[in-house]
Amino acid sequence: MIKLKSSIRDYYVHFEETAEFVGGFSSIPEHCYVVDQNVWRLYSDTLLKTIDPENVLLLQAEEERKSLETVLEVYNYLIKRSAKRNMTLISIGGGIIQDITGFACNTLYRGINWIFVPTTLLAQADSCIGSKTSLNYLHNKNLIGSFYPPSHVHIYTPFLATLENDYFFSGMGEVVKLAIVGGESTMQEMVDLLPAALERAPETLAACVNRSLAIKQGYIAGDEFDTGRRNMLNFGHCFGHALESTSNFQIPHGQAVVIGIMLANIVARERGLLSDNVCAFMLEKLLLPGLAVRPKSRDLDPGAVIAGMQKDKKRVGEGLALIMAKDLCEMVKVTDLKPSEVSRAIAEIRELFGVT
Ligand SMILES: NC(=O)c1ccc[n+]([C@@H]2O[C@H](COP(=O)([O-])OP(=O)(O)OC[C@H]3O[C@@H](n4cnc5c(N)ncnc54)[C@H](O)[C@@H]3O)[C@@H](O)[C@H]2O)c1
Ligand SMILES: [Zn+2]
């Protein structure tokens, strides 16, 4: 179990060895569920069989549904079930279900009790801690949001067996990122774990989830509201967000982050912050094995990537920002990245992937 500190309330992550914890929810007074439709289809007769279907609101996990309208649906469902502030919502699904239900629980009656059971690798290894809830608005991703942690997170890694490849690799991208920002020793550990993790060996995945959360916990401790050190968790994201948009979201988020790390590493190497050896080591041992997609020419258009980076909502000031890893995985953020450095790094990546 991990205990996390939050200004809202302290909360707990439980690593479950069996699915018995699901049965335990039945004894919570005034509780009900919001469950990802796919997860319900896959597990209502097995891992989730103790849940009364009458007590469940099913939601589709689609980016277009991560909206205020869906939050209203959740409010309506909850208000019909119980008009009491002491109710508990248990949500089961990936990051989309987390974001919708977290926001709804935060705002209904100014905060109701919320328990979250993450079922994707991204949600288990990354998003389930850190208190952020986000909704999309007017075609902008994560424009609306708040900070509100669940009171308990229950992690059961056997859910991951049924995850589609795209989502699995997207989660692996964040796992690899966390291993690098964790420091030299966690990066080395990840190099050893990666082959079995990519085979989805259950014990190895459990180890990856556990380690990723411990590393993320280290970064959010003392910076819950993301004004300083926590920013470093955006490693790979400065380029990654731009690549998601140049690829028209064909490159899944965590995979765009992996290519983003490759680009950031080239910039760091050219600036003399990262040695040739470490840059090549990360590429061969972590980044290429963790990449299931191959970028296309339009994804790597330097002008479009730079334009995408200029639009990043977290950007402050005039220059382009970039988070880089130095040797020993020490992280550094600069705000004077030059377009010529971006073009140089993209040219190298185009060559690596044989993009003409
Ligand atoms: N709040 C945060 O801190 C935070 C952090 C990172 C990402 N996010 C958000 O998370 C979202 C992405 O979440 P995600 O990658 O977890 O995926 P997701 O919620 O989009 O789910 C991906 C797909 O997998 C299905 N699925 C879920 N669990 C499954 C299982 N066990 N087996 C088979 N299929 C399953 C879903 O139905 C869906 O089709 C994005 O909207 C992103 O903005 C939030
Ligand atoms: Zn991310």
mmCIF file of C-alpha atoms and ligand atoms in Angstrom:
data_model
loop_
_atom_site.group_PDB
_atom_site.id
_atom_site.type_symbol
_atom_site.label_atom_id
_atom_site.label_comp_id
_atom_site.label_asym_id
_atom_site.label_seq_id
_atom_site.Cartn_x
_atom_site.Cartn_y
_atom_site.Cartn_z
ATOM 1 C CA MET A 1 0.000 0.000 0.000
ATOM 2 C CA ILE A 2 1.161 3.553 -0.667
ATOM 3 C CA LYS A 3 -0.127 6.538 1.299
ATOM 4 C CA LEU A 4 -0.236 9.806 -0.597
ATOM 5 C CA LYS A 5 -0.427 13.261 0.863
ATOM 6 C CA SER A 6 -2.821 15.749 -0.657
ATOM 7 C CA SER A 7 -4.059 19.140 0.492
ATOM 8 C CA ILE A 8 -7.596 17.821 -0.035
ATOM 9 C CA ARG A 9 -7.132 14.588 1.927
ATOM 10 C CA ASP A 10 -4.540 11.870 2.247
ATOM 11 C CA TYR A 11 -5.347 8.857 0.095
ATOM 12 C CA TYR A 12 -4.243 5.291 -0.389
ATOM 13 C CA VAL A 13 -3.207 3.014 -3.236
ATOM 14 C CA HIS A 14 -3.826 -0.682 -2.527
ATOM 15 C CA PHE A 15 -2.064 -3.330 -4.614
ATOM 16 C CA GLU A 16 -4.568 -6.185 -4.758
ATOM 17 C CA GLU A 17 -3.542 -9.814 -5.206
ATOM 18 C CA THR A 18 -7.063 -11.135 -5.772
ATOM 19 C CA ALA A 19 -10.317 -9.582 -6.978
ATOM 20 C CA GLU A 20 -11.934 -10.022 -3.552
ATOM 21 C CA PHE A 21 -11.725 -6.291 -2.883
ATOM 22 C CA VAL A 22 -14.577 -5.818 -5.388
ATOM 23 C CA GLY A 23 -16.936 -7.798 -3.118
ATOM 24 C CA GLY A 24 -15.904 -5.555 -0.221
ATOM 25 C CA PHE A 25 -17.460 -2.500 -1.937
ATOM 26 C CA SER A 26 -20.975 -3.931 -1.298
ATOM 27 C CA SER A 27 -20.734 -3.071 2.396
ATOM 28 C CA ILE A 28 -20.128 0.655 1.758
ATOM 29 C CA PRO A 29 -23.322 2.596 2.618
ATOM 30 C CA GLU A 30 -24.961 4.620 -0.202
ATOM 31 C CA HIS A 31 -22.586 3.490 -2.927
ATOM 32 C CA CYS A 32 -22.920 3.102 -6.689
ATOM 33 C CA TYR A 33 -20.688 2.515 -9.688
ATOM 34 C CA VAL A 34 -19.632 4.101 -12.949
ATOM 35 C CA VAL A 35 -17.969 1.488 -15.133
ATOM 36 C CA ASP A 36 -16.297 1.615 -18.551
ATOM 37 C CA GLN A 37 -18.620 -0.180 -20.969
ATOM 38 C CA ASN A 38 -15.831 -2.369 -22.388
ATOM 39 C CA VAL A 39 -14.625 -3.327 -18.936
ATOM 40 C CA TRP A 40 -18.175 -4.274 -17.949
ATOM 41 C CA ARG A 41 -18.583 -6.375 -21.109
ATOM 42 C CA LEU A 42 -15.322 -8.179 -20.396
ATOM 43 C CA TYR A 43 -15.593 -8.644 -16.631
ATOM 44 C CA SER A 44 -19.218 -8.452 -15.428
ATOM 45 C CA ASP A 45 -19.402 -12.254 -15.198
ATOM 46 C CA THR A 46 -15.993 -12.713 -13.621
ATOM 47 C CA LEU A 47 -13.956 -10.139 -11.695
ATOM 48 C CA LEU A 48 -16.934 -7.781 -11.284
ATOM 49 C CA LYS A 49 -19.646 -10.415 -10.722
ATOM 50 C CA THR A 50 -20.413 -9.273 -7.166
ATOM 51 C CA ILE A 51 -21.580 -5.888 -8.491
ATOM 52 C CA ASP A 52 -25.354 -5.502 -8.902
ATOM 53 C CA PRO A 53 -25.960 -4.327 -12.516
ATOM 54 C CA GLU A 54 -28.853 -2.189 -11.221
ATOM 55 C CA ASN A 55 -26.305 -0.139 -9.342
ATOM 56 C CA VAL A 56 -24.099 0.668 -12.333
ATOM 57 C CA LEU A 57 -23.930 3.523 -14.824
ATOM 58 C CA LEU A 58 -22.044 2.407 -17.930
ATOM 59 C CA LEU A 59 -20.014 4.964 -19.878
ATOM 60 C CA GLN A 60 -18.165 4.759 -23.174
ATOM 61 C CA ALA A 61 -14.505 5.687 -22.814
ATOM 62 C CA GLU A 62 -14.122 8.037 -25.766
ATOM 63 C CA GLU A 63 -12.265 11.348 -25.828
ATOM 64 C CA GLU A 64 -15.388 13.107 -27.237
ATOM 65 C CA ARG A 65 -17.291 11.904 -24.186
ATOM 66 C CA LYS A 66 -14.773 13.430 -21.750
ATOM 67 C CA SER A 67 -17.005 16.465 -21.576
ATOM 68 C CA LEU A 68 -19.200 18.540 -19.290
ATOM 69 C CA GLU A 69 -22.244 16.842 -20.916
ATOM 70 C CA THR A 70 -21.103 13.447 -19.675
ATOM 71 C CA VAL A 71 -20.434 14.910 -16.240
ATOM 72 C CA LEU A 72 -24.083 16.069 -16.233
ATOM 73 C CA GLU A 73 -25.124 12.480 -17.030
ATOM 74 C CA VAL A 74 -23.142 11.306 -14.021
ATOM 75 C CA TYR A 75 -24.696 14.011 -11.787
ATOM 76 C CA ASN A 76 -28.190 12.994 -12.936
ATOM 77 C CA TYR A 77 -27.508 9.368 -12.198
ATOM 78 C CA LEU A 78 -26.054 10.109 -8.767
ATOM 79 C CA ILE A 79 -28.785 12.563 -7.766
ATOM 80 C CA LYS A 80 -31.470 9.997 -8.675
ATOM 81 C CA ARG A 81 -29.753 7.357 -6.575
ATOM 82 C CA SER A 82 -29.061 9.416 -3.500
ATOM 83 C CA ALA A 83 -29.384 13.026 -2.552
ATOM 84 C CA LYS A 84 -26.900 12.582 0.215
ATOM 85 C CA ARG A 85 -23.503 14.087 0.461
ATOM 86 C CA ASN A 86 -22.138 11.002 2.223
ATOM 87 C CA MET A 87 -22.539 8.802 -0.839
ATOM 88 C CA THR A 88 -19.612 6.972 -2.432
ATOM 89 C CA LEU A 89 -19.002 6.620 -6.148
ATOM 90 C CA ILE A 90 -16.777 3.754 -7.247
ATOM 91 C CA SER A 91 -15.475 4.169 -10.768
ATOM 92 C CA ILE A 92 -13.844 1.397 -12.768
ATOM 93 C CA GLY A 93 -11.996 2.035 -16.025
ATOM 94 C CA GLY A 94 -9.084 3.899 -17.608
ATOM 95 C CA GLY A 95 -8.009 7.546 -17.626
ATOM 96 C CA ILE A 96 -11.142 8.750 -19.403
ATOM 97 C CA ILE A 97 -13.487 7.269 -16.785
ATOM 98 C CA GLN A 98 -11.147 8.604 -14.088
ATOM 99 C CA ASP A 99 -11.255 12.156 -15.447
ATOM 100 C CA ILE A 100 -15.054 12.231 -15.868
ATOM 101 C CA THR A 101 -15.879 10.699 -12.507
ATOM 102 C CA GLY A 102 -13.162 12.559 -10.615
ATOM 103 C CA PHE A 103 -14.542 15.885 -11.823
ATOM 104 C CA ALA A 104 -18.134 14.831 -11.062
ATOM 105 C CA CYS A 105 -17.232 13.649 -7.542
ATOM 106 C CA ASN A 106 -15.287 16.840 -6.874
ATOM 107 C CA THR A 107 -18.152 19.130 -7.805
ATOM 108 C CA LEU A 108 -21.370 17.322 -6.820
ATOM 109 C CA TYR A 109 -22.422 18.542 -3.356
ATOM 110 C CA ARG A 110 -18.937 20.187 -3.296
ATOM 111 C CA GLY A 111 -17.324 16.780 -3.018
ATOM 112 C CA ILE A 112 -18.497 13.214 -2.491
ATOM 113 C CA ASN A 113 -16.424 10.175 -1.607
ATOM 114 C CA TRP A 114 -14.708 8.594 -4.603
ATOM 115 C CA ILE A 115 -12.990 5.223 -5.004
ATOM 116 C CA PHE A 116 -11.153 4.466 -8.249
ATOM 117 C CA VAL A 117 -10.243 1.096 -9.787
ATOM 118 C CA PRO A 118 -7.930 1.760 -12.752
ATOM 119 C CA THR A 119 -8.064 -0.872 -15.508
ATOM 120 C CA THR A 120 -5.572 0.408 -18.103
ATOM 121 C CA LEU A 121 -1.798 0.469 -17.821
ATOM 122 C CA LEU A 122 -1.746 4.253 -18.120
ATOM 123 C CA ALA A 123 -4.283 4.664 -15.326
ATOM 124 C CA GLN A 124 -2.634 2.094 -13.050
ATOM 125 C CA ALA A 125 0.965 3.219 -13.551
ATOM 126 C CA ASP A 126 0.462 6.941 -13.876
ATOM 127 C CA SER A 127 -2.828 8.835 -13.844
ATOM 128 C CA CYS A 128 -4.460 7.241 -10.765
ATOM 129 C CA ILE A 129 -2.289 9.363 -8.471
ATOM 130 C CA GLY A 130 -1.627 13.069 -8.658
ATOM 131 C CA SER A 131 -5.172 14.416 -8.070
ATOM 132 C CA LYS A 132 -5.760 15.843 -11.536
ATOM 133 C CA THR A 133 -9.164 15.657 -13.220
ATOM 134 C CA SER A 134 -9.571 16.990 -16.767
ATOM 135 C CA LEU A 135 -12.295 17.481 -19.357
ATOM 136 C CA ASN A 136 -12.073 18.409 -23.020
ATOM 137 C CA TYR A 137 -13.850 21.549 -24.222
ATOM 138 C CA LEU A 138 -14.261 23.182 -27.633
ATOM 139 C CA HIS A 139 -11.853 20.695 -29.207
ATOM 140 C CA ASN A 140 -9.209 21.513 -26.620
ATOM 141 C CA LYS A 141 -7.880 18.615 -24.619
ATOM 142 C CA ASN A 142 -7.973 18.826 -20.837
ATOM 143 C CA LEU A 143 -8.997 22.489 -20.843
ATOM 144 C CA ILE A 144 -11.302 22.229 -17.825
ATOM 145 C CA GLY A 145 -10.253 20.504 -14.652
ATOM 146 C CA SER A 146 -9.580 20.420 -10.980
ATOM 147 C CA PHE A 147 -7.478 18.716 -8.346
ATOM 148 C CA TYR A 148 -9.371 15.970 -6.520
ATOM 149 C CA PRO A 149 -7.887 12.610 -5.531
ATOM 150 C CA PRO A 150 -9.944 9.478 -4.895
ATOM 151 C CA SER A 151 -9.908 8.406 -1.250
ATOM 152 C CA HIS A 152 -8.752 4.913 -2.275
ATOM 153 C CA VAL A 153 -7.251 3.449 -5.443
ATOM 154 C CA HIS A 154 -7.321 -0.335 -5.895
ATOM 155 C CA ILE A 155 -4.855 -1.726 -8.413
ATOM 156 C CA TYR A 156 -5.406 -5.199 -9.813
ATOM 157 C CA THR A 157 -3.026 -5.841 -12.709
ATOM 158 C CA PRO A 158 -4.816 -8.896 -14.226
ATOM 159 C CA PHE A 159 -7.232 -6.354 -15.785
ATOM 160 C CA LEU A 160 -4.378 -5.475 -18.144
ATOM 161 C CA ALA A 161 -4.516 -8.849 -19.933
ATOM 162 C CA THR A 162 -7.351 -7.687 -22.184
ATOM 163 C CA LEU A 163 -6.027 -4.236 -23.053
ATOM 164 C CA GLU A 164 -5.712 -3.578 -26.795
ATOM 165 C CA ASN A 165 -2.159 -3.142 -28.072
ATOM 166 C CA ASP A 166 -2.402 0.586 -28.786
ATOM 167 C CA TYR A 167 -3.484 1.320 -25.228
ATOM 168 C CA PHE A 168 -0.963 -1.085 -23.764
ATOM 169 C CA PHE A 169 1.924 0.599 -25.603
ATOM 170 C CA SER A 170 0.592 4.029 -24.756
ATOM 171 C CA GLY A 171 0.815 3.056 -21.074
ATOM 172 C CA MET A 172 4.281 1.569 -21.593
ATOM 173 C CA GLY A 173 5.445 4.926 -22.974
ATOM 174 C CA GLU A 174 4.582 6.607 -19.675
ATOM 175 C CA VAL A 175 6.166 3.733 -17.727
ATOM 176 C CA VAL A 176 9.422 4.188 -19.661
ATOM 177 C CA LYS A 177 9.259 7.963 -19.158
ATOM 178 C CA LEU A 178 8.794 7.576 -15.411
ATOM 179 C CA ALA A 179 11.717 5.142 -15.248
ATOM 180 C CA ILE A 180 14.000 7.770 -16.830
ATOM 181 C CA VAL A 181 12.802 10.689 -14.700
ATOM 182 C CA GLY A 182 13.210 8.422 -11.660
ATOM 183 C CA GLY A 183 16.987 8.509 -12.062
ATOM 184 C CA GLU A 184 19.806 6.328 -13.308
ATOM 185 C CA SER A 185 19.009 3.277 -11.159
ATOM 186 C CA THR A 186 15.288 3.159 -12.014
ATOM 187 C CA MET A 187 16.212 3.532 -15.674
ATOM 188 C CA GLN A 188 18.595 0.574 -15.408
ATOM 189 C CA GLU A 189 15.917 -1.489 -13.646
ATOM 190 C CA MET A 190 13.491 -0.717 -16.450
ATOM 191 C CA VAL A 191 15.991 -1.880 -19.055
ATOM 192 C CA ASP A 192 15.966 -5.262 -17.280
ATOM 193 C CA LEU A 193 12.182 -5.369 -16.869
ATOM 194 C CA LEU A 194 11.228 -4.191 -20.334
ATOM 195 C CA PRO A 195 11.457 -7.440 -22.369
ATOM 196 C CA ALA A 196 9.142 -9.329 -19.976
ATOM 197 C CA ALA A 197 6.880 -6.286 -19.575
ATOM 198 C CA LEU A 198 6.392 -6.132 -23.339
ATOM 199 C CA GLU A 199 5.344 -9.804 -23.195
ATOM 200 C CA ARG A 200 2.823 -8.660 -20.544
ATOM 201 C CA ALA A 201 4.243 -11.051 -17.945
ATOM 202 C CA PRO A 202 1.852 -10.361 -15.010
ATOM 203 C CA GLU A 203 4.486 -10.122 -12.273
ATOM 204 C CA THR A 204 6.671 -7.844 -14.351
ATOM 205 C CA LEU A 205 3.748 -5.563 -15.147
ATOM 206 C CA ALA A 206 2.906 -5.411 -11.453
ATOM 207 C CA ALA A 207 6.528 -4.420 -10.749
ATOM 208 C CA CYS A 208 6.390 -1.737 -13.460
ATOM 209 C CA VAL A 209 3.160 -0.280 -12.044
ATOM 210 C CA ASN A 210 4.511 -0.301 -8.512
ATOM 211 C CA ARG A 211 7.780 1.393 -9.459
ATOM 212 C CA SER A 212 6.141 3.955 -11.725
ATOM 213 C CA LEU A 213 3.805 5.079 -8.948
ATOM 214 C CA ALA A 214 6.659 5.311 -6.454
ATOM 215 C CA ILE A 215 8.590 7.559 -8.858
ATOM 216 C CA LYS A 216 5.557 9.729 -9.599
ATOM 217 C CA GLN A 217 4.835 9.992 -5.875
ATOM 218 C CA GLY A 218 8.337 11.388 -5.374
ATOM 219 C CA TYR A 219 7.618 14.157 -7.897
ATOM 220 C CA ILE A 220 4.143 15.129 -6.696
ATOM 221 C CA ALA A 221 5.131 15.188 -3.035
ATOM 222 C CA GLY A 222 5.377 18.863 -2.171
ATOM 223 C CA ASP A 223 4.180 20.005 -5.613
ATOM 224 C CA GLU A 224 0.618 18.717 -5.855
ATOM 225 C CA PHE A 225 -0.505 21.716 -7.909
ATOM 226 C CA ASP A 226 2.229 21.343 -10.533
ATOM 227 C CA THR A 227 4.030 24.643 -10.150
ATOM 228 C CA GLY A 228 7.608 23.366 -9.895
ATOM 229 C CA ARG A 229 9.318 20.012 -9.717
ATOM 230 C CA ARG A 230 6.244 18.054 -10.852
ATOM 231 C CA ASN A 231 6.686 19.755 -14.234
ATOM 232 C CA MET A 232 9.537 17.338 -14.963
ATOM 233 C CA LEU A 233 6.937 14.590 -15.410
ATOM 234 C CA ASN A 234 6.194 16.341 -18.684
ATOM 235 C CA PHE A 235 9.436 14.911 -20.063
ATOM 236 C CA GLY A 236 8.753 13.849 -23.657
ATOM 237 C CA HIS A 237 5.461 15.762 -23.656
ATOM 238 C CA CYS A 238 6.705 19.073 -25.108
ATOM 239 C CA PHE A 239 7.409 17.310 -28.411
ATOM 240 C CA GLY A 240 4.869 14.552 -27.693
ATOM 241 C CA HIS A 241 1.807 16.820 -27.612
ATOM 242 C CA ALA A 242 2.895 18.391 -30.895
ATOM 243 C CA LEU A 243 3.335 14.940 -32.480
ATOM 244 C CA GLU A 244 -0.125 13.861 -31.349
ATOM 245 C CA SER A 245 -1.507 16.818 -33.205
ATOM 246 C CA THR A 246 0.670 16.527 -36.373
ATOM 247 C CA SER A 247 -0.317 12.850 -36.579
ATOM 248 C CA ASN A 248 -3.968 13.808 -36.175
ATOM 249 C CA PHE A 249 -3.967 11.711 -33.001
ATOM 250 C CA GLN A 250 -2.966 8.582 -34.934
ATOM 251 C CA ILE A 251 0.067 8.242 -32.649
ATOM 252 C CA PRO A 252 -1.280 7.281 -29.196
ATOM 253 C CA HIS A 253 -0.320 9.679 -26.396
ATOM 254 C CA GLY A 254 2.285 7.535 -24.608
ATOM 255 C CA GLN A 255 3.882 6.555 -27.905
ATOM 256 C CA ALA A 256 4.149 10.221 -28.909
ATOM 257 C CA VAL A 257 5.876 10.729 -25.558
ATOM 258 C CA VAL A 258 8.458 8.051 -26.458
ATOM 259 C CA ILE A 259 9.296 9.789 -29.764
ATOM 260 C CA GLY A 260 9.263 13.085 -27.827
ATOM 261 C CA ILE A 261 11.927 11.688 -25.502
ATOM 262 C CA MET A 262 14.032 10.637 -28.506
ATOM 263 C CA LEU A 263 13.863 14.206 -29.830
ATOM 264 C CA ALA A 264 14.579 15.781 -26.432
ATOM 265 C CA ASN A 265 17.583 13.489 -26.023
ATOM 266 C CA ILE A 266 19.026 14.612 -29.358
ATOM 267 C CA VAL A 267 18.674 18.268 -28.343
ATOM 268 C CA ALA A 268 20.305 17.462 -24.975
ATOM 269 C CA ARG A 269 23.143 15.628 -26.709
ATOM 270 C CA GLU A 270 23.725 18.505 -29.132
ATOM 271 C CA ARG A 271 23.819 20.933 -26.194
ATOM 272 C CA GLY A 272 26.437 18.768 -24.518
ATOM 273 C CA LEU A 273 24.113 17.813 -21.631
ATOM 274 C CA LEU A 274 23.787 14.143 -22.547
ATOM 275 C CA SER A 275 26.710 12.027 -23.663
ATOM 276 C CA ASP A 276 26.599 10.087 -26.961
ATOM 277 C CA ASN A 277 26.753 6.830 -24.998
ATOM 278 C CA VAL A 278 23.793 7.486 -22.704
ATOM 279 C CA CYS A 279 21.731 8.883 -25.576
ATOM 280 C CA ALA A 280 22.389 5.747 -27.682
ATOM 281 C CA PHE A 281 21.817 3.457 -24.672
ATOM 282 C CA MET A 282 18.378 4.944 -23.953
ATOM 283 C CA LEU A 283 17.446 4.760 -27.604
ATOM 284 C CA GLU A 284 18.413 1.127 -28.071
ATOM 285 C CA LYS A 285 17.442 -0.333 -24.707
ATOM 286 C CA LEU A 286 14.290 1.595 -23.821
ATOM 287 C CA LEU A 287 12.876 3.870 -26.465
ATOM 288 C CA LEU A 288 12.996 1.775 -29.637
ATOM 289 C CA PRO A 289 11.827 -1.429 -27.870
ATOM 290 C CA GLY A 290 8.988 0.540 -26.250
ATOM 291 C CA LEU A 291 7.798 1.949 -29.564
ATOM 292 C CA ALA A 292 5.126 0.056 -31.496
ATOM 293 C CA VAL A 293 4.320 2.775 -34.047
ATOM 294 C CA ARG A 294 6.436 4.264 -36.800
ATOM 295 C CA PRO A 295 6.027 8.000 -37.447
ATOM 296 C CA LYS A 296 5.058 9.133 -40.940
ATOM 297 C CA SER A 297 6.418 12.060 -42.908
ATOM 298 C CA ARG A 298 3.532 14.431 -42.016
ATOM 299 C CA ASP A 299 3.960 13.618 -38.299
ATOM 300 C CA LEU A 300 7.548 14.844 -38.482
ATOM 301 C CA ASP A 301 7.077 18.073 -40.393
ATOM 302 C CA PRO A 302 9.388 20.506 -38.566
ATOM 303 C CA GLY A 303 7.221 23.598 -39.171
ATOM 304 C CA ALA A 304 4.086 21.825 -37.927
ATOM 305 C CA VAL A 305 5.861 20.418 -34.887
ATOM 306 C CA ILE A 306 7.217 23.862 -33.934
ATOM 307 C CA ALA A 307 3.756 25.398 -34.428
ATOM 308 C CA GLY A 308 2.300 22.672 -32.195
ATOM 309 C CA MET A 309 4.871 23.365 -29.488
ATOM 310 C CA GLN A 310 4.067 27.077 -29.596
ATOM 311 C CA LYS A 311 0.407 26.277 -28.882
ATOM 312 C CA ASP A 312 1.114 24.141 -25.807
ATOM 313 C CA LYS A 313 -1.150 25.333 -23.010
ATOM 314 C CA LYS A 314 1.544 24.947 -20.383
ATOM 315 C CA ARG A 315 3.908 27.276 -22.240
ATOM 316 C CA VAL A 316 4.727 30.547 -20.513
ATOM 317 C CA GLY A 317 6.808 33.360 -22.009
ATOM 318 C CA GLU A 318 8.196 33.690 -25.500
ATOM 319 C CA GLY A 319 10.708 30.873 -26.041
ATOM 320 C CA LEU A 320 9.971 27.202 -26.651
ATOM 321 C CA ALA A 321 10.190 25.075 -23.535
ATOM 322 C CA LEU A 322 11.829 21.684 -23.318
ATOM 323 C CA ILE A 323 12.461 19.254 -20.504
ATOM 324 C CA MET A 324 15.594 17.191 -21.011
ATOM 325 C CA ALA A 325 17.443 14.405 -19.279
ATOM 326 C CA LYS A 326 21.121 14.931 -18.597
ATOM 327 C CA ASP A 327 23.592 12.129 -17.914
ATOM 328 C CA LEU A 328 22.552 10.215 -14.750
ATOM 329 C CA CYS A 329 18.950 11.100 -15.678
ATOM 330 C CA GLU A 330 19.068 14.416 -13.919
ATOM 331 C CA MET A 331 16.191 16.467 -15.358
ATOM 332 C CA VAL A 332 16.445 20.036 -16.564
ATOM 333 C CA LYS A 333 13.954 22.480 -18.102
ATOM 334 C CA VAL A 334 14.930 25.186 -20.564
ATOM 335 C CA THR A 335 12.773 27.883 -22.131
ATOM 336 C CA ASP A 336 15.127 29.002 -24.884
ATOM 337 C CA LEU A 337 14.781 26.106 -27.310
ATOM 338 C CA LYS A 338 15.474 27.328 -30.840
ATOM 339 C CA PRO A 339 13.483 26.223 -33.886
ATOM 340 C CA SER A 340 16.809 25.274 -35.527
ATOM 341 C CA GLU A 341 17.459 22.781 -32.704
ATOM 342 C CA VAL A 342 14.006 21.272 -33.256
ATOM 343 C CA SER A 343 14.612 20.943 -37.004
ATOM 344 C CA ARG A 344 18.007 19.353 -36.385
ATOM 345 C CA ALA A 345 16.545 16.754 -34.009
ATOM 346 C CA ILE A 346 13.627 15.992 -36.332
ATOM 347 C CA ALA A 347 16.008 15.461 -39.265
ATOM 348 C CA GLU A 348 17.875 12.836 -37.237
ATOM 349 C CA ILE A 349 14.661 11.048 -36.246
ATOM 350 C CA ARG A 350 13.432 11.097 -39.854
ATOM 351 C CA GLU A 351 16.645 9.415 -40.871
ATOM 352 C CA LEU A 352 16.378 6.865 -38.056
ATOM 353 C CA PHE A 353 12.918 5.798 -39.229
ATOM 354 C CA GLY A 354 13.736 6.098 -42.928
ATOM 355 C CA VAL A 355 11.077 8.786 -43.383
ATOM 356 C CA THR A 356 11.562 10.601 -46.677
HETATM 357 N N1 LIG B 1 -6.099 12.797 -14.718
HETATM 358 C C1 LIG B 1 -4.847 12.555 -15.018
HETATM 359 O O1 LIG B 1 -3.932 12.765 -14.227
HETATM 360 C C2 LIG B 1 -4.506 11.976 -16.351
HETATM 361 C C3 LIG B 1 -3.179 11.647 -16.630
HETATM 362 C C4 LIG B 1 -2.888 11.067 -17.856
HETATM 363 C C5 LIG B 1 -3.903 10.855 -18.787
HETATM 364 N N2 LIG B 1 -5.182 11.204 -18.479
HETATM 365 C C6 LIG B 1 -6.263 10.996 -19.457
HETATM 366 O O2 LIG B 1 -6.475 9.603 -19.591
HETATM 367 C C7 LIG B 1 -7.092 9.359 -20.864
HETATM 368 C C8 LIG B 1 -6.489 8.108 -21.462
HETATM 369 O O3 LIG B 1 -6.743 7.060 -20.592
HETATM 370 P P1 LIG B 1 -6.276 5.540 -20.811
HETATM 371 O O4 LIG B 1 -5.092 5.481 -21.684
HETATM 372 O O5 LIG B 1 -6.251 4.956 -19.463
HETATM 373 O O6 LIG B 1 -7.420 4.895 -21.652
HETATM 374 P P2 LIG B 1 -8.986 5.067 -21.834
HETATM 375 O O7 LIG B 1 -9.695 5.371 -20.600
HETATM 376 O O8 LIG B 1 -9.115 5.996 -23.016
HETATM 377 O O9 LIG B 1 -9.367 3.604 -22.312
HETATM 378 C C9 LIG B 1 -8.788 3.083 -23.486
HETATM 379 C C10 LIG B 1 -9.632 1.977 -24.068
HETATM 380 O O10 LIG B 1 -9.410 0.777 -23.322
HETATM 381 C C11 LIG B 1 -10.656 0.238 -22.886
HETATM 382 N N3 LIG B 1 -10.342 -0.459 -21.652
HETATM 383 C C12 LIG B 1 -10.184 0.043 -20.412
HETATM 384 N N4 LIG B 1 -9.778 -0.931 -19.561
HETATM 385 C C13 LIG B 1 -9.698 -2.062 -20.285
HETATM 386 C C14 LIG B 1 -9.317 -3.412 -19.975
HETATM 387 N N5 LIG B 1 -8.917 -3.758 -18.759
HETATM 388 N N6 LIG B 1 -9.364 -4.321 -20.982
HETATM 389 C C15 LIG B 1 -9.747 -3.967 -22.232
HETATM 390 N N7 LIG B 1 -10.094 -2.718 -22.583
HETATM 391 C C16 LIG B 1 -10.069 -1.783 -21.609
HETATM 392 C C17 LIG B 1 -11.581 1.410 -22.844
HETATM 393 O O11 LIG B 1 -12.924 1.025 -22.974
HETATM 394 C C18 LIG B 1 -11.125 2.212 -24.048
HETATM 395 O O12 LIG B 1 -11.666 1.695 -25.226
HETATM 396 C C19 LIG B 1 -6.897 10.612 -21.670
HETATM 397 O O13 LIG B 1 -8.124 11.296 -21.798
HETATM 398 C C20 LIG B 1 -5.936 11.446 -20.840
HETATM 399 O O14 LIG B 1 -6.125 12.838 -21.008
HETATM 400 C C21 LIG B 1 -5.500 11.761 -17.273
HETATM 401 ZN ZN ZN B 2 1.309 11.810 -20.567
#
